[in-house]
Every structure is written in structure tokens, then in C-alpha cells.
Amino acid sequence: PFAFDRLEAIGNIFGKTAFKYVTYLLVEDILPFNHEFFIWIGRAFPLLNIFRVINEESQSCCNLNTFSSDNNRSNPIAEYPHLTVLDLRNTHFGYVEQFLNETKTYLPCLTELTVFYTNLRIATKNFTREETRRNCAKVKQLFMVIPLVHSKDFYLYFPSL
């Protein structure tokens, strides 16, 4: 067992080791991450508190068309029960959609989100999408690249701001 609490520069090619003490994780790769990778991260890092993802490539998924559906419940959900800080500022918008969509990822404690504004707007369908609302509801600090004047729906989406 590893006793460190911080791990950086994890990519797609990584063993299936558990890191039960790691609370900060940075994953970065030039190859896209798939949903199974994030399911594994949730299981391998049970105390993960801060998660930063760097990947500008569109996600690879063999059944991308069916996986993109909001109502598709056949895929397992990536669970991060202790995650409070999520940094997606250097990602393709697909990762923002995956992490905020409750049918794909469970983030019950998320209180700080860093994201590119345009990606957030796309993933939440202009802050009106029900499937992404729950994972955003407890966010108290929202750091956006290129913040703009926000709509009423934006503030309804993030009631804790």
C-alpha cells in the first residue's frame, strides 16, 4: 500500500493499483480518456478530494452515440463520494458533460468547480439541463475561464453561489 496523498501525471496507461490515501489527483494524457477509466479512478482513489483533468481530446467510447444519451442507465456510474474540487479547465467539453451529468458521474460533495465557460454552457444546455443540475447544486465556488454576464438560469443552476 502507498502512503502518499498526492499523485500527478497519471495517464491512460496505468496499473490497476488502489491508492487509498490519495486525496489529490491530476490525470493528463494526449490520448482521450474513456468512461471506464473514470469509473476505475473513482474506485482506486476512494478518498479523492481534489481532481484535475487535462485532456483536450474528444472522449473515446466504442458506443459514443448511445452513451451520450441522458436517459441511458445501462452504463455504470463513476462515483466520487468525497470529491469537493474538480478542475476541468483544460479539457474537451465532453469531459465537462460526463462529470456533471448525473447519469454518468455521482458528485454528492462537489463545492468547487473550475471550467471553461463555453464548455459549461454546452454541457448544461445553457443552464437548463436537468441531468447536470444535481452535480452543480452544491457548488459554492465556480472559477470560469472567460466569465461573462450570467442569465437567470445560470443562478438557478448554481443556487449555492
CSV table of N, CA and C in Angstrom, one decimal:
chain,number,residue,atom,x,y,z
A,1,PRO,N,0.8,-1.2,0.0
A,1,PRO,CA,0.0,0.0,0.0
A,1,PRO,C,0.9,1.3,0.0
A,2,PHE,N,0.4,2.3,-0.7
A,2,PHE,CA,1.1,3.5,-0.8
A,2,PHE,C,0.6,4.5,0.2
A,3,ALA,N,1.5,5.2,0.8
A,3,ALA,CA,1.1,6.1,1.9
A,3,ALA,C,1.0,7.6,1.5
A,4,PHE,N,1.3,8.0,0.3
A,4,PHE,CA,1.3,9.4,-0.1
A,4,PHE,C,-0.1,9.8,-0.4
A,5,ASP,N,-0.4,11.2,-0.3
A,5,ASP,CA,-1.7,11.7,-0.5
A,5,ASP,C,-1.9,12.5,-1.8
A,6,ARG,N,-0.8,12.6,-2.6
A,6,ARG,CA,-0.9,13.4,-3.8
A,6,ARG,C,-0.2,12.6,-5.0
A,7,LEU,N,-0.9,12.6,-6.1
A,7,LEU,CA,-0.4,11.9,-7.3
A,7,LEU,C,-0.7,12.7,-8.5
A,8,GLU,N,0.3,12.9,-9.3
A,8,GLU,CA,0.2,13.8,-10.5
A,8,GLU,C,0.6,13.0,-11.8
A,9,ALA,N,0.2,13.5,-12.9
A,9,ALA,CA,0.6,13.0,-14.2
A,9,ALA,C,0.2,11.5,-14.5
A,10,ILE,N,-0.9,11.1,-14.0
A,10,ILE,CA,-1.4,9.8,-14.4
A,10,ILE,C,-2.0,9.8,-15.7
A,11,GLY,N,-1.7,8.9,-16.6
A,11,GLY,CA,-2.3,8.8,-17.9
A,11,GLY,C,-3.1,7.6,-18.1
A,12,ASN,N,-3.5,7.3,-19.4
A,12,ASN,CA,-4.3,6.1,-19.7
A,12,ASN,C,-3.6,4.8,-19.4
A,13,ILE,N,-2.3,4.8,-19.5
A,13,ILE,CA,-1.6,3.5,-19.3
A,13,ILE,C,-1.2,3.5,-17.8
A,14,PHE,N,-1.9,2.8,-17.0
A,14,PHE,CA,-1.7,2.8,-15.6
A,14,PHE,C,-2.2,1.5,-15.0
A,15,GLY,N,-1.4,0.9,-14.1
A,15,GLY,CA,-1.9,-0.3,-13.5
A,15,GLY,C,-3.1,-0.2,-12.7
A,16,LYS,N,-3.7,-1.2,-12.3
A,16,LYS,CA,-5.0,-1.2,-11.6
A,16,LYS,C,-4.8,-1.3,-10.1
A,17,THR,N,-3.8,-0.5,-9.6
A,17,THR,CA,-3.5,-0.4,-8.2
A,17,THR,C,-4.4,0.5,-7.5
A,18,ALA,N,-4.7,0.2,-6.2
A,18,ALA,CA,-5.6,1.1,-5.4
A,18,ALA,C,-4.7,2.0,-4.6
A,19,PHE,N,-5.1,3.3,-4.5
A,19,PHE,CA,-4.4,4.3,-3.8
A,19,PHE,C,-5.3,4.9,-2.7
A,20,LYS,N,-5.5,4.2,-1.6
A,20,LYS,CA,-6.5,4.5,-0.6
A,20,LYS,C,-6.2,5.8,0.2
A,21,TYR,N,-5.0,6.3,0.1
A,21,TYR,CA,-4.7,7.6,0.8
A,21,TYR,C,-4.6,8.8,0.0
A,22,VAL,N,-4.6,8.7,-1.3
A,22,VAL,CA,-4.5,9.8,-2.2
A,22,VAL,C,-5.8,10.7,-2.2
A,23,THR,N,-5.6,12.0,-1.9
A,23,THR,CA,-6.7,12.9,-1.9
A,23,THR,C,-6.6,13.9,-3.0
A,24,TYR,N,-5.4,14.1,-3.7
A,24,TYR,CA,-5.3,15.0,-4.8
A,24,TYR,C,-4.8,14.2,-6.0
A,25,LEU,N,-5.4,14.3,-7.1
A,25,LEU,CA,-5.0,13.5,-8.3
A,25,LEU,C,-5.1,14.4,-9.6
A,26,LEU,N,-4.1,14.4,-10.4
A,26,LEU,CA,-4.0,15.1,-11.7
A,26,LEU,C,-3.8,14.0,-12.7
A,27,VAL,N,-4.8,13.9,-13.7
A,27,VAL,CA,-4.6,13.0,-14.8
A,27,VAL,C,-4.5,13.8,-16.0
A,28,GLU,N,-3.5,13.4,-16.9
A,28,GLU,CA,-3.2,14.1,-18.1
A,28,GLU,C,-2.7,13.1,-19.2
A,29,ASP,N,-3.2,13.3,-20.4
A,29,ASP,CA,-2.8,12.5,-21.5
A,29,ASP,C,-3.1,13.2,-22.8
A,30,ILE,N,-2.4,12.8,-23.9
A,30,ILE,CA,-2.7,13.3,-25.2
A,30,ILE,C,-3.7,12.3,-25.9
A,31,LEU,N,-3.9,11.1,-25.3
A,31,LEU,CA,-4.9,10.2,-25.8
A,31,LEU,C,-6.2,10.4,-24.9
A,32,PRO,N,-7.4,10.3,-25.5
A,32,PRO,CA,-8.6,10.5,-24.8
A,32,PRO,C,-8.8,9.5,-23.7
A,33,PHE,N,-9.4,9.9,-22.6
A,33,PHE,CA,-9.8,9.1,-21.5
A,33,PHE,C,-11.2,8.6,-21.8
A,34,ASN,N,-11.5,7.3,-21.5
A,34,ASN,CA,-12.9,6.8,-21.7
A,34,ASN,C,-13.6,6.7,-20.3
A,35,HIS,N,-14.9,6.4,-20.4
A,35,HIS,CA,-15.7,6.4,-19.2
A,35,HIS,C,-15.2,5.3,-18.2
A,36,GLU,N,-14.7,4.2,-18.7
A,36,GLU,CA,-14.2,3.1,-17.8
A,36,GLU,C,-13.0,3.6,-17.0
A,37,PHE,N,-12.2,4.4,-17.6
A,37,PHE,CA,-11.0,5.0,-16.8
A,37,PHE,C,-11.5,5.8,-15.6
A,38,PHE,N,-12.6,6.6,-15.8
A,38,PHE,CA,-13.1,7.4,-14.7
A,38,PHE,C,-13.8,6.6,-13.6
A,39,ILE,N,-14.4,5.5,-14.1
A,39,ILE,CA,-15.0,4.5,-13.1
A,39,ILE,C,-13.9,3.9,-12.3
A,40,TRP,N,-12.8,3.5,-12.9
A,40,TRP,CA,-11.7,3.0,-12.2
A,40,TRP,C,-11.1,4.0,-11.2
A,41,ILE,N,-10.9,5.2,-11.6
A,41,ILE,CA,-10.4,6.3,-10.8
A,41,ILE,C,-11.2,6.4,-9.5
A,42,GLY,N,-12.6,6.4,-9.7
A,42,GLY,CA,-13.5,6.5,-8.5
A,42,GLY,C,-13.3,5.4,-7.5
A,43,ARG,N,-13.0,4.2,-8.0
A,43,ARG,CA,-12.8,3.0,-7.2
A,43,ARG,C,-11.4,2.9,-6.6
A,44,ALA,N,-10.4,3.3,-7.4
A,44,ALA,CA,-9.0,3.2,-7.0
A,44,ALA,C,-8.6,4.3,-6.0
A,45,PHE,N,-9.3,5.4,-6.0
A,45,PHE,CA,-8.9,6.5,-5.2
A,45,PHE,C,-10.1,6.9,-4.3
A,46,PRO,N,-10.5,6.0,-3.3
A,46,PRO,CA,-11.7,6.2,-2.5
A,46,PRO,C,-11.8,7.5,-1.7
A,47,LEU,N,-10.7,8.1,-1.4
A,47,LEU,CA,-10.7,9.3,-0.6
A,47,LEU,C,-10.4,10.6,-1.4
A,48,LEU,N,-10.5,10.5,-2.7
A,48,LEU,CA,-10.2,11.6,-3.6
A,48,LEU,C,-11.0,12.8,-3.3
A,49,ASN,N,-10.3,13.9,-3.1
A,49,ASN,CA,-10.9,15.1,-2.7
A,49,ASN,C,-10.8,16.2,-3.8
A,50,ILE,N,-9.6,16.2,-4.4
A,50,ILE,CA,-9.3,17.2,-5.5
A,50,ILE,C,-8.9,16.4,-6.7
A,51,PHE,N,-9.6,16.7,-7.8
A,51,PHE,CA,-9.4,16.0,-9.1
A,51,PHE,C,-9.2,17.0,-10.2
A,52,ARG,N,-8.1,16.9,-10.9
A,52,ARG,CA,-7.8,17.8,-12.0
A,52,ARG,C,-7.6,16.9,-13.2
A,53,VAL,N,-8.3,17.3,-14.3
A,53,VAL,CA,-8.2,16.5,-15.6
A,53,VAL,C,-7.7,17.4,-16.7
A,54,ILE,N,-6.7,17.0,-17.4
A,54,ILE,CA,-6.1,17.7,-18.5
A,54,ILE,C,-6.2,16.8,-19.7
A,55,ASN,N,-7.0,17.1,-20.7
A,55,ASN,CA,-7.1,16.4,-21.9
A,55,ASN,C,-8.0,17.1,-22.9
A,56,GLU,N,-7.5,17.6,-24.0
A,56,GLU,CA,-8.2,18.4,-25.0
A,56,GLU,C,-8.8,17.5,-26.0
A,57,GLU,N,-8.6,16.2,-26.0
A,57,GLU,CA,-9.1,15.3,-27.0
A,57,GLU,C,-10.6,14.8,-26.7
A,58,SER,N,-11.4,14.7,-27.7
A,58,SER,CA,-12.7,14.2,-27.5
A,58,SER,C,-12.6,12.8,-26.9
A,59,GLN,N,-13.5,12.4,-26.0
A,59,GLN,CA,-13.5,11.1,-25.4
A,59,GLN,C,-13.7,10.0,-26.4
A,60,SER,N,-13.0,8.9,-26.1
A,60,SER,CA,-13.2,7.7,-27.0
A,60,SER,C,-14.1,6.8,-26.3
A,61,CYS,N,-15.1,6.4,-27.0
A,61,CYS,CA,-16.1,5.4,-26.4
A,61,CYS,C,-16.6,4.6,-27.6
A,62,CYS,N,-16.6,3.3,-27.5
A,62,CYS,CA,-17.0,2.5,-28.6
A,62,CYS,C,-18.4,2.7,-28.9
A,63,ASN,N,-19.3,3.1,-28.0
A,63,ASN,CA,-20.7,3.3,-28.3
A,63,ASN,C,-21.1,4.7,-27.9
A,64,LEU,N,-20.3,5.7,-28.4
A,64,LEU,CA,-20.5,7.1,-28.1
A,64,LEU,C,-21.9,7.6,-28.3
A,65,ASN,N,-22.6,7.1,-29.4
A,65,ASN,CA,-23.9,7.6,-29.6
A,65,ASN,C,-24.9,7.2,-28.5
A,66,THR,N,-24.8,5.9,-28.1
A,66,THR,CA,-25.8,5.5,-27.0
A,66,THR,C,-25.3,6.1,-25.7
A,67,PHE,N,-24.0,6.2,-25.5
A,67,PHE,CA,-23.5,6.7,-24.2
A,67,PHE,C,-23.9,8.2,-24.0
A,68,SER,N,-24.0,8.9,-25.0
A,68,SER,CA,-24.3,10.4,-24.9
A,68,SER,C,-25.7,10.7,-24.5
A,69,SER,N,-26.6,9.7,-24.5
A,69,SER,CA,-28.0,9.9,-24.2
A,69,SER,C,-28.1,10.1,-22.7
A,70,ASP,N,-28.9,11.1,-22.3
A,70,ASP,CA,-29.1,11.4,-20.9
A,70,ASP,C,-29.9,10.3,-20.2
A,71,ASN,N,-30.7,9.6,-20.9
A,71,ASN,CA,-31.5,8.6,-20.3
A,71,ASN,C,-30.9,7.2,-20.3
A,72,ASN,N,-29.7,7.0,-20.8
A,72,ASN,CA,-29.0,5.7,-20.9
A,72,ASN,C,-28.5,5.4,-19.5
A,73,ARG,N,-29.2,4.4,-18.8
A,73,ARG,CA,-28.8,4.0,-17.5
A,73,ARG,C,-28.1,2.6,-17.5
A,74,SER,N,-27.8,2.1,-18.7
A,74,SER,CA,-27.1,0.8,-18.8
A,74,SER,C,-25.6,0.9,-18.5
A,75,ASN,N,-25.0,2.0,-18.6
A,75,ASN,CA,-23.6,2.1,-18.3
A,75,ASN,C,-23.4,2.4,-16.8
A,76,PRO,N,-22.4,1.9,-16.2
A,76,PRO,CA,-22.1,2.1,-14.7
A,76,PRO,C,-21.8,3.6,-14.5
A,77,ILE,N,-22.1,4.1,-13.3
A,77,ILE,CA,-21.9,5.5,-13.0
A,77,ILE,C,-20.5,5.6,-12.2
A,78,ALA,N,-19.7,6.5,-12.6
A,78,ALA,CA,-18.4,6.8,-11.9
A,78,ALA,C,-18.8,7.5,-10.6
A,79,GLU,N,-18.3,7.1,-9.5
A,79,GLU,CA,-18.7,7.6,-8.2
A,79,GLU,C,-17.5,8.2,-7.5
A,80,TYR,N,-17.7,9.5,-7.0
A,80,TYR,CA,-16.7,10.2,-6.3
A,80,TYR,C,-17.3,10.7,-5.0
A,81,PRO,N,-17.5,9.9,-4.0
A,81,PRO,CA,-18.2,10.3,-2.8
A,81,PRO,C,-17.6,11.4,-2.0
A,82,HIS,N,-16.3,11.7,-2.1
A,82,HIS,CA,-15.6,12.7,-1.3
A,82,HIS,C,-15.1,13.8,-2.1
A,83,LEU,N,-15.3,13.8,-3.4
A,83,LEU,CA,-14.7,14.9,-4.2
A,83,LEU,C,-15.4,16.2,-4.0
A,84,THR,N,-14.6,17.2,-3.6
A,84,THR,CA,-15.1,18.5,-3.4
A,84,THR,C,-14.6,19.5,-4.4
A,85,VAL,N,-13.5,19.3,-5.0
A,85,VAL,CA,-12.9,20.2,-6.0
A,85,VAL,C,-12.6,19.5,-7.3
A,86,LEU,N,-13.2,20.0,-8.4
A,86,LEU,CA,-13.0,19.4,-9.7
A,86,LEU,C,-12.5,20.5,-10.7
A,87,ASP,N,-11.4,20.3,-11.3
A,87,ASP,CA,-10.8,21.2,-12.3
A,87,ASP,C,-10.8,20.6,-13.7
A,88,LEU,N,-11.7,21.2,-14.5
A,88,LEU,CA,-11.8,20.7,-15.9
A,88,LEU,C,-11.5,21.8,-16.9
A,89,ARG,N,-10.7,22.8,-16.5
A,89,ARG,CA,-10.5,24.0,-17.4
A,89,ARG,C,-9.7,23.6,-18.6
A,90,ASN,N,-8.9,22.6,-18.6
A,90,ASN,CA,-8.1,22.2,-19.7
A,90,ASN,C,-8.6,20.9,-20.3
A,91,THR,N,-9.9,20.8,-20.6
A,91,THR,CA,-10.5,19.6,-21.1
A,91,THR,C,-11.4,19.9,-22.3
A,92,HIS,N,-11.7,18.9,-23.1
A,92,HIS,CA,-12.7,18.9,-24.1
A,92,HIS,C,-14.0,19.0,-23.4
A,93,PHE,N,-15.0,19.6,-24.1
A,93,PHE,CA,-16.3,19.8,-23.4
A,93,PHE,C,-17.0,18.5,-23.0
A,94,GLY,N,-16.6,17.4,-23.7
A,94,GLY,CA,-17.2,16.1,-23.4
A,94,GLY,C,-16.9,15.6,-22.0
A,95,TYR,N,-15.7,16.0,-21.4
A,95,TYR,CA,-15.4,15.7,-20.1
A,95,TYR,C,-16.3,16.5,-19.1
A,96,VAL,N,-16.6,17.7,-19.4
A,96,VAL,CA,-17.4,18.5,-18.5
A,96,VAL,C,-18.8,17.9,-18.5
A,97,GLU,N,-19.3,17.5,-19.7
A,97,GLU,CA,-20.6,16.8,-19.8
A,97,GLU,C,-20.6,15.5,-19.0
A,98,GLN,N,-19.6,14.7,-19.1
A,98,GLN,CA,-19.5,13.5,-18.4
A,98,GLN,C,-19.5,13.7,-16.9
A,99,PHE,N,-18.7,14.6,-16.3
A,99,PHE,CA,-18.6,14.8,-14.9
A,99,PHE,C,-19.9,15.4,-14.3
A,100,LEU,N,-20.5,16.3,-15.0
A,100,LEU,CA,-21.7,17.0,-14.5
A,100,LEU,C,-23.0,16.2,-14.7
A,101,ASN,N,-23.0,15.3,-15.6
A,101,ASN,CA,-24.2,14.5,-15.9
A,101,ASN,C,-24.4,13.4,-14.9
A,102,GLU,N,-25.5,13.5,-14.1
A,102,GLU,CA,-25.7,12.6,-13.0
A,102,GLU,C,-25.9,11.1,-13.5
A,103,THR,N,-26.2,10.9,-14.8
A,103,THR,CA,-26.4,9.6,-15.3
A,103,THR,C,-25.1,8.9,-15.6
A,104,LYS,N,-24.0,9.7,-15.5
A,104,LYS,CA,-22.6,9.2,-15.8
A,104,LYS,C,-21.7,9.3,-14.6
A,105,THR,N,-21.9,10.3,-13.8
A,105,THR,CA,-21.0,10.6,-12.6
A,105,THR,C,-21.8,11.1,-11.4
A,106,TYR,N,-21.4,10.6,-10.3
A,106,TYR,CA,-22.1,10.9,-9.0
A,106,TYR,C,-21.1,11.8,-8.2
A,107,LEU,N,-21.4,13.1,-8.0
A,107,LEU,CA,-20.6,14.0,-7.2
A,107,LEU,C,-21.4,14.7,-6.1
A,108,PRO,N,-21.7,13.9,-5.0
A,108,PRO,CA,-22.5,14.5,-4.0
A,108,PRO,C,-21.9,15.6,-3.2
A,109,CYS,N,-20.6,15.8,-3.2
A,109,CYS,CA,-20.0,16.8,-2.3
A,109,CYS,C,-19.3,17.9,-3.1
A,110,LEU,N,-19.5,18.0,-4.4
A,110,LEU,CA,-18.7,19.0,-5.2
A,110,LEU,C,-19.1,20.4,-4.8
A,111,THR,N,-18.1,21.1,-4.3
A,111,THR,CA,-18.3,22.5,-3.9
A,111,THR,C,-17.5,23.5,-4.7
A,112,GLU,N,-16.5,23.1,-5.4
A,112,GLU,CA,-15.6,24.0,-6.2
A,112,GLU,C,-15.4,23.4,-7.6
A,113,LEU,N,-15.7,24.2,-8.6
A,113,LEU,CA,-15.6,23.8,-10.0
A,113,LEU,C,-14.8,24.8,-10.8
A,114,THR,N,-13.8,24.3,-11.5
A,114,THR,CA,-13.1,25.2,-12.4
A,114,THR,C,-13.3,24.7,-13.8
A,115,VAL,N,-13.8,25.6,-14.7
A,115,VAL,CA,-14.2,25.1,-16.1
A,115,VAL,C,-14.2,26.3,-17.1
A,116,PHE,N,-14.0,26.0,-18.3
A,116,PHE,CA,-14.1,26.9,-19.4
A,116,PHE,C,-15.6,27.3,-19.6
A,117,TYR,N,-16.0,28.5,-19.5
A,117,TYR,CA,-17.4,28.9,-19.6
A,117,TYR,C,-18.1,28.3,-20.7
A,118,THR,N,-17.6,28.3,-21.9
A,118,THR,CA,-18.3,27.8,-23.1
A,118,THR,C,-18.6,26.3,-22.9
A,119,ASN,N,-17.6,25.5,-22.4
A,119,ASN,CA,-17.8,24.1,-22.2
A,119,ASN,C,-18.9,23.9,-21.1
A,120,LEU,N,-19.0,24.7,-20.1
A,120,LEU,CA,-20.0,24.6,-19.1
A,120,LEU,C,-21.4,24.9,-19.7
A,121,ARG,N,-21.5,25.9,-20.5
A,121,ARG,CA,-22.7,26.3,-21.2
A,121,ARG,C,-23.2,25.2,-22.1
A,122,ILE,N,-22.3,24.6,-22.8
A,122,ILE,CA,-22.7,23.5,-23.7
A,122,ILE,C,-23.2,22.3,-22.9
A,123,ALA,N,-22.4,21.9,-21.9
A,123,ALA,CA,-22.7,20.7,-21.1
A,123,ALA,C,-24.1,20.8,-20.4
A,124,THR,N,-24.4,22.0,-20.0
A,124,THR,CA,-25.6,22.2,-19.2
A,124,THR,C,-26.8,22.7,-20.1
A,125,LYS,N,-26.5,22.8,-21.4
A,125,LYS,CA,-27.5,23.3,-22.4
A,125,LYS,C,-28.1,24.7,-21.9
A,126,ASN,N,-27.1,25.6,-21.8
A,126,ASN,CA,-27.4,27.0,-21.3
A,126,ASN,C,-28.1,27.0,-19.9
A,127,PHE,N,-27.6,26.1,-19.0
A,127,PHE,CA,-28.0,26.0,-17.6
A,127,PHE,C,-29.5,25.7,-17.5
A,128,THR,N,-30.0,24.8,-18.4
A,128,THR,CA,-31.4,24.4,-18.3
A,128,THR,C,-31.5,22.8,-18.2
A,129,ARG,N,-30.4,22.1,-18.3
A,129,ARG,CA,-30.5,20.7,-18.4
A,129,ARG,C,-30.6,20.0,-17.0
A,130,GLU,N,-31.6,19.3,-16.8
A,130,GLU,CA,-31.9,18.6,-15.5
A,130,GLU,C,-30.8,17.6,-15.2
A,131,GLU,N,-30.3,16.8,-16.1
A,131,GLU,CA,-29.3,15.8,-15.8
A,131,GLU,C,-28.0,16.3,-15.3
A,132,THR,N,-27.7,17.6,-15.4
A,132,THR,CA,-26.5,18.1,-14.9
A,132,THR,C,-26.7,19.0,-13.7
A,133,ARG,N,-27.9,19.3,-13.4
A,133,ARG,CA,-28.3,20.2,-12.3
A,133,ARG,C,-27.8,19.7,-10.9
A,134,ARG,N,-28.1,18.5,-10.6
A,134,ARG,CA,-27.8,17.9,-9.3
A,134,ARG,C,-26.3,18.0,-8.9
A,135,ASN,N,-25.4,17.7,-9.9
A,135,ASN,CA,-24.0,17.7,-9.6
A,135,ASN,C,-23.5,19.1,-9.5
A,136,CYS,N,-24.3,20.1,-9.9
A,136,CYS,CA,-23.9,21.5,-9.8
A,136,CYS,C,-24.5,22.2,-8.6
A,137,ALA,N,-25.5,21.6,-8.0
A,137,ALA,CA,-26.3,22.3,-6.9
A,137,ALA,C,-25.5,22.7,-5.7
A,138,LYS,N,-24.5,22.0,-5.3
A,138,LYS,CA,-23.7,22.4,-4.1
A,138,LYS,C,-22.5,23.2,-4.4
A,139,VAL,N,-22.3,23.5,-5.6
A,139,VAL,CA,-21.1,24.3,-6.0
A,139,VAL,C,-21.2,25.7,-5.3
A,140,LYS,N,-20.2,26.1,-4.5
A,140,LYS,CA,-20.1,27.4,-3.9
A,140,LYS,C,-19.1,28.3,-4.5
A,141,GLN,N,-18.1,27.7,-5.1
A,141,GLN,CA,-17.0,28.4,-5.8
A,141,GLN,C,-16.9,27.9,-7.2
A,142,LEU,N,-17.2,28.8,-8.2
A,142,LEU,CA,-17.1,28.5,-9.6
A,142,LEU,C,-16.1,29.4,-10.2
A,143,PHE,N,-15.0,28.8,-10.7
A,143,PHE,CA,-14.0,29.5,-11.4
A,143,PHE,C,-14.1,29.2,-12.9
A,144,MET,N,-14.3,30.3,-13.7
A,144,MET,CA,-14.5,30.1,-15.1
A,144,MET,C,-13.5,30.9,-15.9
A,145,VAL,N,-13.0,30.3,-16.9
A,145,VAL,CA,-12.2,30.9,-17.9
A,145,VAL,C,-13.1,31.7,-18.8
A,146,ILE,N,-12.9,33.0,-18.9
A,146,ILE,CA,-13.7,33.9,-19.7
A,146,ILE,C,-15.2,34.0,-19.1
A,147,PRO,N,-15.3,34.5,-17.9
A,147,PRO,CA,-16.6,34.7,-17.3
A,147,PRO,C,-17.4,35.8,-18.0
A,148,LEU,N,-18.6,35.6,-18.1
A,148,LEU,CA,-19.5,36.6,-18.8
A,148,LEU,C,-20.6,37.0,-17.9
A,149,VAL,N,-21.5,37.9,-18.3
A,149,VAL,CA,-22.7,38.2,-17.6
A,149,VAL,C,-23.5,37.0,-17.7
A,150,HIS,N,-24.2,36.6,-16.5
A,150,HIS,CA,-24.9,35.4,-16.5
A,150,HIS,C,-26.4,35.6,-16.5
A,151,SER,N,-27.1,34.6,-17.0
A,151,SER,CA,-28.5,34.6,-17.2
A,151,SER,C,-29.2,34.2,-15.8
A,152,LYS,N,-30.5,34.3,-15.7
A,152,LYS,CA,-31.2,33.9,-14.6
A,152,LYS,C,-31.1,32.4,-14.4
A,153,ASP,N,-31.1,31.7,-15.5
A,153,ASP,CA,-31.0,30.2,-15.4
A,153,ASP,C,-29.6,29.8,-14.8
A,154,PHE,N,-28.6,30.6,-15.1
A,154,PHE,CA,-27.3,30.3,-14.5
A,154,PHE,C,-27.3,30.3,-13.0
A,155,TYR,N,-28.0,31.3,-12.4
A,155,TYR,CA,-28.0,31.4,-11.0
A,155,TYR,C,-29.0,30.4,-10.4
A,156,LEU,N,-30.0,30.0,-11.1
A,156,LEU,CA,-30.9,28.9,-10.6
A,156,LEU,C,-30.1,27.6,-10.6
A,157,TYR,N,-29.2,27.4,-11.5
A,157,TYR,CA,-28.4,26.2,-11.7
A,157,TYR,C,-27.4,26.1,-10.6
A,158,PHE,N,-26.9,27.2,-10.1
A,158,PHE,CA,-25.9,27.2,-9.1
A,158,PHE,C,-26.4,28.0,-7.9
A,159,PRO,N,-27.4,27.4,-7.2
A,159,PRO,CA,-28.0,28.2,-6.1
A,159,PRO,C,-27.1,28.5,-4.9
A,160,SER,N,-26.0,27.8,-4.8
A,160,SER,CA,-25.1,28.0,-3.6
A,160,SER,C,-24.1,29.1,-3.8
A,161,LEU,N,-24.1,29.7,-5.0
A,161,LEU,CA,-23.1,30.7,-5.3
A,161,LEU,C,-23.5,32.0,-4.7
